[in-house]
Amino acid sequence: MRKDNIEMASLRAINRKAKQVEEIAKAERGDLLALQNGPSANAPGKVYHPMGCTLNFTPGWEVDISGGTAGLCQPVERDLFDCYLGCGWPGHVPDHLTNAPNWTDKCASAVNDWRNVDIVFP
Amino acid sequence: MSVGMETQTQPYRLGEYHSFSAAGTEFLYLVPSGSIFAVEGIAKLVIELLGSGEMSREALVAKLVELGCSREEVENTLQELTEVDALQCDLQEKEPLAVPVQEFPLQRIVLNTTNQCNLACTYCYEYSEDKIAQSAGKEKFMSKEIAEASVEMLIRESAHRPNLHVTFFGGETLLNFSVMRSTVEYAKRRGAEQGKKVEFSLTTNGTLLTEEIVDFLSEHRIGVTVSMDGDKELNDRQRVFHDGKGSYDVLVPKVKQLLKRHRTNSIGARVTLTAGVSDVRRIYRHLTEEVGFQAVGFAPATASPQRLYHIGGQKMDSILDQFSELAAEYRDYALQNRQHGFTNASDTLKELHTGISKAYACGAGLGMLGVGTEGNIGLCHRFVDSPIGKMGSIKEGGINKTVRREFLNTHHIGARYDCHTCWARPVCAGGCYHEAYINQGNTSAANLHHCDWIRGWNDVCLKVYGEIAIQNPEFLNRFAEN
């Protein structure tokens, strides 16, 4: 396996687009760094993936890119409406747009009315 | 990264590219990214090996090792080639990105300030037999109110864009100089109030220039394009007054005065090539050396094939040869850090340097729209007052966004199927909508009659680009985005 920041050996970027392509290719080698870690002088040019709900459109991840759960969607019990109404990752919550438009009709306040939110079967 | 069994047996093949060599170096122009890479060492071997067909990774590596390359170097090279999409295998096949255009703030409007002209050039797309504009019965001159409402539309629709542009066009624009003058002042004031910088340009046949107009152009830093076809003999073949008299003798003293007095922005000549007027070298020499233009650009007249002035295949081949000669001259100048005025070359080189990859052939309907004398909005100045490409009206609520969206959906490079296998599509994207309408009967068709020519010209420019990039790379900084 090659080292992370090694220059390209067989290809030399000539125009501006090639330099951008090369930069992205180099940045994507090796580990990805999470945005919450902040840009580091030790890893210049790395791609920083923003962490948090729906910023990574990668359904199916059980852990986030740091290996933990902090960067995943907010747990549904903490932010029900944001997941239900606006989330681009509807697989884990009934989705308001197409399948379950009436799901929270009887739940004006999640804190008080959460019992009215029922299980939805596809 | 570990390479699994599946990857080992996947066939590898070359991605989409155009290769060329210049200054003793091999280059790849990658499609659709528009990136240009110099190819060295093992990558050259890989390209050679895969040139005759696809190979599995296993076989490819084995062959390269057999040729004396170290396994590590081979792996690194394959990774590099794959990362830039010069090499593809099924496992990595990506869906092409078809990004629907959602936001397209306006950046430029072209005001057709009049549909009248004091010349009667045979090939004019506004008046000739191929015309699509229906200006008969319409206002002959744009009013101050329509012009100002157009500027308001530009500002309103420009969203976050800080730099806006107004182009004054005709007919012969200077027949309506008073509206041009008031609009420049209006746009400057309104731009300043809205925190936008507004710049201007003028296209004119030059015959109505006066000292007063030239001073106004200079004061407001207005870029000028003069339509002119060369020396007296060539210019006067098509560019004539209504009585048939040539325009050259009237035009040239005025243009010389313009070039002398107006120093605040670029002044270029735009040459329309026709069957009888295709001596590019002679025209270029005359316009730069005799008349004094610093910049000269050429384009064939848009005309359907049955017109006498239509340029056919053989003539176009000769034009390509002459373009190549001027491009070589451009290169020689560039290697000595001198500016050359052949704008067809500098425009294409700039696009190649940026690595442009166009979703649309031009900005018409996207960041640019044309406005006719009565406020009809057209796709561009060529479509103004035509039922084709009508995009709304200044008088009736501005841009018709539904029509515009529909236009953009059907004219995206993804919808121009003929272009999908062409390596020149990042720069060409199918070409001018008006040209396509006249020659192919449909604005959304690709300009198939120019394909070979466009590929030929892009190949010429890539080689010039490669030579400059190797021998005087500093020069390319001049193409930096403003």
XYZ file of C-alpha atoms in Angstrom:
604
model
C 0.000 0.000 0.000
C 1.310 3.436 -0.850
C 1.870 6.212 1.603
C -0.713 8.917 1.953
C 0.833 12.053 0.633
C 3.210 10.688 -1.908
C 3.275 12.679 -5.158
C 1.961 11.070 -8.299
C 4.766 9.303 -10.065
C 3.502 8.510 -13.521
C 1.088 11.359 -14.062
C 1.878 15.031 -13.821
C -1.033 17.428 -13.476
C -0.752 20.137 -16.115
C -3.889 22.251 -16.219
C -5.877 23.644 -13.351
C -8.535 20.932 -13.445
C -5.873 18.227 -13.323
C -4.430 19.853 -10.204
C -7.863 19.799 -8.584
C -8.385 16.149 -9.541
C -4.962 15.289 -8.148
C -5.625 17.136 -4.925
C -8.866 15.256 -4.359
C -7.247 11.932 -5.237
C -4.446 12.547 -2.764
C -6.826 13.726 -0.071
C -8.983 10.643 -0.377
C -6.140 8.223 0.199
C -5.799 6.775 3.655
C -7.984 7.768 6.577
C -10.834 10.164 6.372
C -10.904 12.808 9.062
C -14.054 14.064 10.648
C -14.873 17.736 10.528
C -15.229 17.858 14.276
C -11.555 17.057 14.613
C -10.747 20.280 12.793
C -8.172 20.785 10.077
C -4.813 19.695 11.307
C -1.388 20.898 10.343
C -0.306 17.263 10.410
C -2.660 16.278 7.621
C -2.911 19.134 5.146
C -5.244 18.719 2.220
C -7.284 15.936 3.788
C -10.969 15.706 3.136
C -12.938 16.673 6.207
C -16.304 15.028 6.250
C -18.878 17.025 8.085
C -20.452 14.944 10.786
C -24.023 14.965 11.847
C -27.487 14.210 10.737
C -28.021 13.901 6.981
C -24.759 15.558 6.046
C -23.443 12.170 5.083
C -25.971 10.538 2.799
C -24.842 7.070 3.656
C -27.744 5.054 4.987
C -26.790 1.845 6.654
C -23.847 3.021 8.687
C -24.008 1.722 12.194
C -21.042 3.776 13.224
C -19.892 7.147 12.028
C -16.578 7.811 10.345
C -14.840 8.220 13.669
C -15.912 4.739 14.678
C -18.387 5.982 17.269
C -22.049 6.932 17.222
C -21.829 10.632 18.018
C -21.893 11.660 14.380
C -24.852 9.612 13.358
C -28.343 10.977 13.150
C -29.592 12.389 16.382
C -31.447 9.573 18.123
C -35.051 9.791 17.093
C -36.296 10.188 20.653
C -34.311 13.417 20.864
C -35.335 14.990 17.600
C -38.393 13.230 16.315
C -39.753 15.945 14.072
C -36.508 16.767 12.385
C -36.060 13.148 11.412
C -39.661 12.710 10.348
C -40.163 15.939 8.426
C -36.849 16.913 7.027
C -34.490 13.993 7.035
C -32.939 12.665 3.851
C -32.479 9.308 5.569
C -36.001 8.188 6.018
C -35.335 4.480 6.336
C -35.101 4.615 10.116
C -38.181 6.739 10.729
C -41.530 6.792 8.941
C -41.225 9.451 6.301
C -43.581 12.351 6.097
C -43.320 12.990 2.376
C -44.604 9.767 0.908
C -45.421 6.904 3.234
C -46.684 8.275 6.521
C -47.985 11.810 6.120
C -50.244 11.517 9.165
C -47.840 9.793 11.532
C -47.514 12.647 14.024
C -51.014 14.104 13.650
C -51.811 13.257 17.245
C -48.413 14.267 18.543
C -48.248 18.027 18.905
C -45.472 17.794 21.446
C -43.176 14.790 21.420
C -42.403 15.144 25.105
C -46.082 14.836 26.070
C -47.717 12.947 23.239
C -45.111 10.415 22.235
C -47.461 7.558 23.142
C -49.681 8.572 20.207
C -46.929 7.897 17.739
C -47.501 4.351 16.620
C -45.472 1.771 14.812
C -45.725 2.026 11.054
C -45.595 -1.008 8.807
C -44.576 -0.485 5.237
C -6.073 -0.613 0.505
C -6.145 -4.336 -0.040
C -6.997 -5.688 -3.417
C -9.467 -8.520 -3.244
C -9.777 -11.515 -5.542
C -12.678 -9.948 -7.325
C -10.602 -6.899 -8.258
C -7.784 -9.062 -9.535
C -9.899 -10.644 -12.213
C -11.954 -7.587 -13.154
C -11.120 -6.389 -16.630
C -9.307 -3.062 -16.707
C -9.780 -0.750 -19.629
C -8.833 2.758 -20.569
C -11.121 5.576 -19.573
C -12.327 8.211 -21.962
C -9.539 10.477 -23.135
C -7.767 12.066 -26.057
C -4.012 11.604 -26.156
C -1.611 13.998 -27.797
C 2.055 14.767 -27.724
C 3.786 18.102 -27.619
C 7.334 19.235 -26.852
C 8.451 15.609 -26.624
C 5.927 14.832 -23.894
C 2.892 12.575 -23.970
C -0.352 14.002 -22.626
C -3.816 12.774 -21.774
C -6.833 15.032 -22.045
C -9.328 13.260 -19.838
C -13.023 13.286 -20.623
C -15.353 14.415 -19.168
C -13.286 16.067 -16.424
C -11.284 18.186 -18.861
C -8.078 17.591 -16.913
C -4.734 17.399 -18.699
C -1.952 15.170 -17.409
C 1.544 14.569 -18.697
C 2.144 10.825 -18.812
C 5.431 9.325 -17.813
C 7.024 5.992 -17.031
C 4.832 2.998 -16.374
C 1.630 4.860 -17.166
C 2.741 5.015 -20.789
C 3.164 1.232 -20.806
C -0.240 0.706 -19.218
C -1.886 2.845 -21.869
C -0.035 1.008 -24.606
C -0.999 -2.406 -23.227
C -4.643 -1.535 -22.761
C -4.750 0.196 -26.121
C -5.364 -3.144 -27.799
C -8.178 -4.193 -25.467
C -9.083 -4.769 -21.855
C -7.021 -6.922 -19.490
C -7.571 -8.287 -16.015
C -5.656 -6.560 -13.279
C -3.742 -9.766 -12.623
C -2.615 -10.097 -16.228
C -1.790 -6.437 -16.488
C 0.391 -6.443 -13.385
C 2.100 -9.664 -14.462
C 2.877 -8.244 -17.865
C 4.315 -5.031 -16.448
C 6.460 -6.926 -13.942
C 7.670 -9.089 -16.792
C 8.658 -5.891 -18.599
C 10.914 -5.016 -15.668
C 8.728 -2.751 -13.537
C 8.645 -3.257 -9.798
C 5.360 -4.507 -8.414
C 5.089 -1.559 -6.044
C 5.560 0.955 -8.858
C 2.987 -0.843 -10.938
C 0.446 -0.792 -8.107
C 1.065 2.907 -7.532
C 0.651 3.708 -11.203
C -2.557 1.733 -11.498
C -3.896 3.521 -8.466
C -3.001 6.907 -9.934
C -4.551 6.138 -13.272
C -7.693 4.859 -11.603
C -7.969 7.860 -9.307
C -8.069 10.272 -12.224
C -10.393 8.006 -14.243
C -7.802 7.346 -16.947
C -8.324 3.699 -16.101
C -11.612 2.024 -15.381
C -12.820 -1.270 -14.144
C -16.401 -2.369 -13.623
C -16.108 -2.289 -9.863
C -15.391 1.403 -9.979
C -17.887 2.355 -12.614
C -19.561 5.539 -11.496
C -22.859 6.953 -12.496
C -22.149 10.043 -14.512
C -23.096 13.090 -12.523
C -26.119 14.704 -14.052
C -26.633 17.664 -11.829
C -29.960 19.290 -12.524
C -29.606 23.016 -12.704
C -31.719 24.522 -9.946
C -30.312 27.980 -9.416
C -29.118 30.016 -12.319
C -28.762 33.639 -11.413
C -28.521 36.032 -14.307
C -25.151 37.570 -15.022
C -25.487 39.180 -18.407
C -28.197 40.679 -20.549
C -27.856 41.571 -24.191
C -30.040 44.517 -25.120
C -30.995 44.589 -28.776
C -31.470 48.331 -28.607
C -32.718 48.485 -32.189
C -33.684 46.073 -34.934
C -32.648 48.606 -37.582
C -29.327 48.716 -39.363
C -27.604 51.150 -41.697
C -25.834 48.234 -43.364
C -27.336 45.379 -45.322
C -24.810 42.573 -44.928
C -25.932 39.611 -46.950
C -25.320 37.027 -44.247
C -26.891 38.856 -41.304
C -28.801 36.423 -39.115
C -31.230 39.161 -38.227
C -32.247 39.978 -41.801
C -31.058 37.235 -44.123
C -33.126 34.437 -45.620
C -32.344 32.291 -42.598
C -33.625 34.842 -40.114
C -35.708 33.652 -37.208
C -36.409 37.041 -35.626
C -39.803 38.480 -36.481
C -39.019 42.133 -36.082
C -41.476 43.414 -38.690
C -44.147 45.507 -36.998
C -42.227 45.682 -33.742
C -40.837 48.874 -32.251
C -37.746 49.880 -34.176
C -35.959 51.274 -31.160
C -35.861 50.161 -27.556
C -37.238 52.801 -25.237
C -35.389 54.091 -22.218
C -38.086 52.508 -20.031
C -37.682 49.015 -21.473
C -33.902 49.269 -21.180
C -34.121 50.355 -17.566
C -36.684 47.672 -16.738
C -34.260 45.162 -18.282
C -31.482 46.391 -16.021
C -33.836 46.015 -13.062
C -34.535 42.441 -14.135
C -30.798 41.779 -14.348
C -30.214 43.087 -10.845
C -33.276 41.324 -9.449
C -32.424 37.974 -11.020
C -28.686 38.112 -10.338
C -29.010 36.750 -6.770
C -25.577 36.674 -5.146
C -23.533 37.549 -8.224
C -21.447 40.639 -7.572
C -20.387 41.371 -11.173
C -22.996 41.982 -13.826
C -22.685 42.724 -17.496
C -24.804 44.555 -20.024
C -24.065 44.108 -23.722
C -25.507 46.560 -26.217
C -26.434 44.996 -29.491
C -28.555 45.654 -32.582
C -29.382 45.956 -35.489
C -26.755 48.606 -35.467
C -26.541 49.535 -31.830
C -25.329 53.076 -32.351
C -28.548 54.002 -34.158
C -29.942 54.116 -30.637
C -26.961 55.647 -28.868
C -29.112 57.897 -26.679
C -30.699 54.884 -24.962
C -27.348 53.183 -24.656
C -25.959 56.273 -22.937
C -28.845 56.677 -20.514
C -28.851 52.937 -19.741
C -25.150 52.893 -18.883
C -25.653 55.729 -16.450
C -28.791 54.149 -15.014
C -27.188 50.708 -14.597
C -24.128 52.173 -12.913
C -26.236 54.066 -10.432
C -28.573 51.159 -9.684
C -25.681 48.709 -9.491
C -23.901 50.915 -6.966
C -27.087 51.141 -4.875
C -27.396 47.352 -4.860
C -23.712 46.656 -4.258
C -23.171 45.213 -7.752
C -20.512 46.111 -10.228
C -21.919 46.506 -13.716
C -19.710 46.354 -16.783
C -20.616 47.019 -20.386
C -19.786 46.014 -23.890
C -20.896 47.117 -27.310
C -21.119 45.320 -30.622
C -21.176 47.672 -33.581
C -20.432 47.851 -37.275
C -18.382 50.948 -36.483
C -19.745 53.141 -39.265
C -21.572 55.500 -36.902
C -18.774 56.091 -34.399
C -18.114 59.735 -33.589
C -15.615 61.447 -31.341
C -18.347 61.997 -28.752
C -19.339 58.326 -28.771
C -15.736 57.160 -28.566
C -15.102 59.406 -25.573
C -18.220 58.058 -23.896
C -17.069 54.468 -24.501
C -13.665 55.288 -23.088
C -15.043 57.119 -20.062
C -17.249 54.173 -19.101
C -14.675 51.515 -19.957
C -16.997 49.869 -22.442
C -15.525 46.891 -24.283
C -16.091 47.144 -28.013
C -16.455 44.496 -30.686
C -16.383 45.808 -34.235
C -17.836 43.570 -36.928
C -15.445 43.768 -39.832
C -14.365 41.221 -42.407
C -10.889 42.300 -43.485
C -9.444 44.540 -46.163
C -11.548 46.592 -48.542
C -12.013 43.837 -51.074
C -13.059 41.188 -48.566
C -15.013 43.416 -46.192
C -17.062 44.968 -48.971
C -18.197 41.643 -50.429
C -20.826 41.222 -47.747
C -20.688 44.278 -45.529
C -22.474 46.842 -47.645
C -24.836 49.788 -47.204
C -28.393 49.469 -48.436
C -27.360 50.946 -51.796
C -24.799 48.185 -52.192
C -21.825 50.404 -51.530
C -19.086 48.857 -49.386
C -18.633 50.022 -45.813
C -14.839 49.755 -45.563
C -13.943 53.327 -46.507
C -16.433 54.799 -44.048
C -15.536 52.371 -41.316
C -11.762 52.341 -41.201
C -11.013 55.983 -40.261
C -13.611 55.698 -37.486
C -12.154 52.458 -36.168
C -8.664 53.922 -36.199
C -9.942 56.852 -34.176
C -11.624 54.413 -31.765
C -8.428 52.419 -31.333
C -6.466 55.596 -30.728
C -8.769 57.346 -28.273
C -10.341 54.462 -26.357
C -7.736 52.882 -24.115
C -9.712 51.748 -21.094
C -11.028 48.400 -22.291
C -10.426 45.838 -24.996
C -11.420 46.511 -28.580
C -11.703 43.512 -30.837
C -12.645 42.750 -34.389
C -15.127 40.011 -35.121
C -14.837 38.498 -38.575
C -17.636 36.543 -40.199
C -16.249 33.962 -42.590
C -18.236 33.152 -45.699
C -17.619 31.227 -48.922
C -15.929 34.232 -50.548
C -14.263 35.531 -47.408
C -12.150 32.796 -45.878
C -8.558 33.942 -46.199
C -7.968 33.952 -42.465
C -4.271 34.833 -42.620
C -4.798 37.772 -44.927
C -7.680 39.080 -42.833
C -5.771 38.675 -39.582
C -2.719 40.494 -40.943
C -4.791 43.307 -42.298
C -6.852 43.864 -39.177
C -3.888 43.744 -36.799
C -1.130 45.352 -38.850
C -3.018 47.797 -41.057
C -6.002 48.714 -38.928
C -4.400 48.213 -35.529
C -6.689 45.758 -33.681
C -5.092 43.931 -30.756
C -7.640 41.143 -30.879
C -9.320 39.436 -33.814
C -11.806 36.571 -33.668
C -13.312 34.551 -36.495
C -16.521 32.594 -36.905
C -18.232 31.168 -39.955
C -21.553 32.778 -40.858
C -24.503 30.833 -39.572
C -26.243 29.857 -42.774
C -28.187 26.945 -44.120
C -26.270 24.920 -46.733
C -28.187 26.245 -49.747
C -27.013 29.839 -49.233
C -24.342 31.038 -51.632
C -22.217 32.375 -48.800
C -22.429 29.127 -46.801
C -19.017 27.642 -46.097
C -18.813 24.002 -47.087
C -16.552 21.179 -45.926
C -13.481 21.867 -48.039
C -13.413 25.550 -47.213
C -13.751 24.677 -43.546
C -10.740 22.365 -43.870
C -8.724 25.205 -45.285
C -9.908 27.436 -42.452
C -8.725 24.831 -39.949
C -5.305 24.787 -41.635
C -5.092 28.545 -41.432
C -6.300 28.542 -37.825
C -3.535 26.032 -37.055
C -0.930 28.340 -38.566
C -2.140 31.275 -36.525
C -2.283 29.076 -33.418
C 1.353 28.089 -34.034
C 2.185 31.767 -34.293
C 0.301 32.308 -31.041
C 2.469 29.601 -29.446
C 5.674 31.234 -30.710
C 4.563 34.535 -29.240
C 3.636 32.856 -25.966
C 7.056 31.254 -25.689
C 8.514 34.766 -25.844
C 5.938 36.089 -23.357
C 4.283 38.183 -26.027
C 0.563 38.631 -26.444
C -0.945 37.458 -29.722
C -4.296 38.744 -30.918
C -5.856 35.554 -32.321
C -8.733 35.265 -29.884
C -10.015 31.929 -31.180
C -6.765 30.474 -29.842
C -6.653 32.426 -26.589
C -10.320 31.643 -25.826
C -9.888 27.908 -26.358
C -6.559 27.810 -24.495
C -8.165 29.530 -21.558
C -10.912 26.908 -21.463
C -8.376 24.095 -21.711
C -6.267 25.637 -18.970
C -9.259 25.914 -16.664
C -10.258 22.381 -17.589
C -13.774 23.459 -18.369
C -16.377 20.721 -18.683
C -19.548 22.272 -19.958
C -23.024 21.140 -19.056
C -24.336 23.599 -21.628
C -22.755 24.780 -24.849
C -23.064 28.406 -23.824
C -24.585 30.673 -21.224
C -27.746 31.404 -23.227
C -30.797 30.882 -21.042
C -28.547 30.143 -18.109
C -26.674 33.250 -16.973
C -27.396 35.232 -20.089
C -30.550 36.373 -21.851
C -31.346 38.715 -24.727
C -33.983 41.452 -24.689
C -35.670 42.871 -27.799
C -36.867 46.405 -28.489
C -40.315 45.750 -27.031
C -39.011 43.853 -24.045
C -39.364 40.320 -25.370
C -36.857 38.094 -23.638
C -35.005 35.607 -25.820
C -32.568 32.823 -25.173
C -29.831 35.144 -26.451
C -29.579 38.121 -28.799
C -29.945 35.790 -31.793
C -33.324 34.521 -30.603
C -34.775 37.852 -29.573
C -38.210 38.518 -31.113
C -38.378 34.982 -32.435
C -41.065 32.503 -31.378
C -38.249 30.008 -30.852
C -36.371 30.434 -27.628
C -38.771 33.001 -26.214
C -38.249 33.227 -22.471
C -40.877 35.730 -21.374
C -41.219 39.469 -21.579
C -40.089 42.465 -19.578
C -43.654 43.774 -19.838
C -45.263 40.531 -18.657
C -43.566 39.563 -15.467
C -40.031 39.015 -16.723
C -38.453 35.620 -17.257
C -40.814 32.713 -17.853
C -39.135 30.295 -15.494
C -41.153 27.291 -16.591
C -40.080 27.709 -20.193
C -36.512 28.340 -19.154
C -36.382 25.246 -16.965
C -37.818 23.156 -19.764
C -35.230 24.558 -22.147
C -32.389 23.776 -19.764
C -33.631 20.234 -19.232
C -33.728 19.499 -22.937
C -30.464 21.210 -23.886
C -28.187 19.784 -21.216
C -25.151 17.914 -22.577
C -26.763 14.775 -21.178
C -29.649 15.279 -23.608
C -27.385 15.783 -26.633
C -26.894 12.074 -27.237
C -24.646 12.516 -30.246
C -22.074 14.116 -27.982
C -21.804 11.237 -25.515
C -18.893 9.500 -27.192
C -17.028 12.615 -28.310
C -13.822 13.561 -26.539
C -14.255 17.233 -27.384
C -17.521 17.575 -25.487
C -16.070 19.205 -22.346
C -15.287 22.288 -24.427
C -17.890 22.075 -27.213
C -20.973 20.585 -25.543
C -22.745 20.444 -28.902
C -22.326 24.034 -30.012
C -24.508 27.055 -30.698
C -28.299 26.614 -30.398
C -28.932 29.034 -33.233
C -26.445 27.333 -35.530
C -28.133 24.020 -34.672
C -31.577 25.393 -35.427
C -30.554 26.728 -38.842
C -28.554 23.669 -39.879
C -30.168 20.783 -38.018
C -33.685 22.163 -37.623
C -33.661 21.946 -33.855
C -31.993 23.991 -31.125
C -31.344 20.887 -29.048
C -29.546 18.984 -31.815
C -25.775 18.790 -31.723
C -24.060 20.709 -34.528
C -23.016 17.533 -36.302
C -21.834 19.437 -39.383
C -18.982 20.908 -37.328
C -17.888 17.869 -35.262
C -14.732 16.962 -37.159
C -13.759 20.585 -37.356
C -14.227 21.123 -33.630
C -12.223 18.003 -32.768
C -9.506 19.116 -35.180
C -9.356 22.569 -33.647
C -9.318 21.240 -30.082
C -6.481 18.900 -31.001
C -4.514 21.844 -32.416
C -5.123 23.870 -29.271
C -4.231 20.974 -26.953
C -0.876 20.618 -28.695
C -0.225 24.345 -28.452
C -1.278 24.177 -24.813
C 1.091 21.263 -24.164
C 4.010 23.074 -25.744
C 3.412 26.219 -23.732
C 2.899 24.158 -20.564
C 6.268 22.461 -20.996
C 8.322 25.310 -22.383
C 6.896 28.405 -20.735
C 4.392 27.414 -18.051
C 4.461 30.896 -16.502
C 2.613 32.226 -19.524
C -0.451 30.196 -18.587
C -0.937 32.335 -15.492
C -2.389 34.916 -17.861
C -5.405 32.674 -18.182
C -6.099 32.908 -14.459
C -9.725 33.595 -13.691
C -10.363 37.284 -13.233
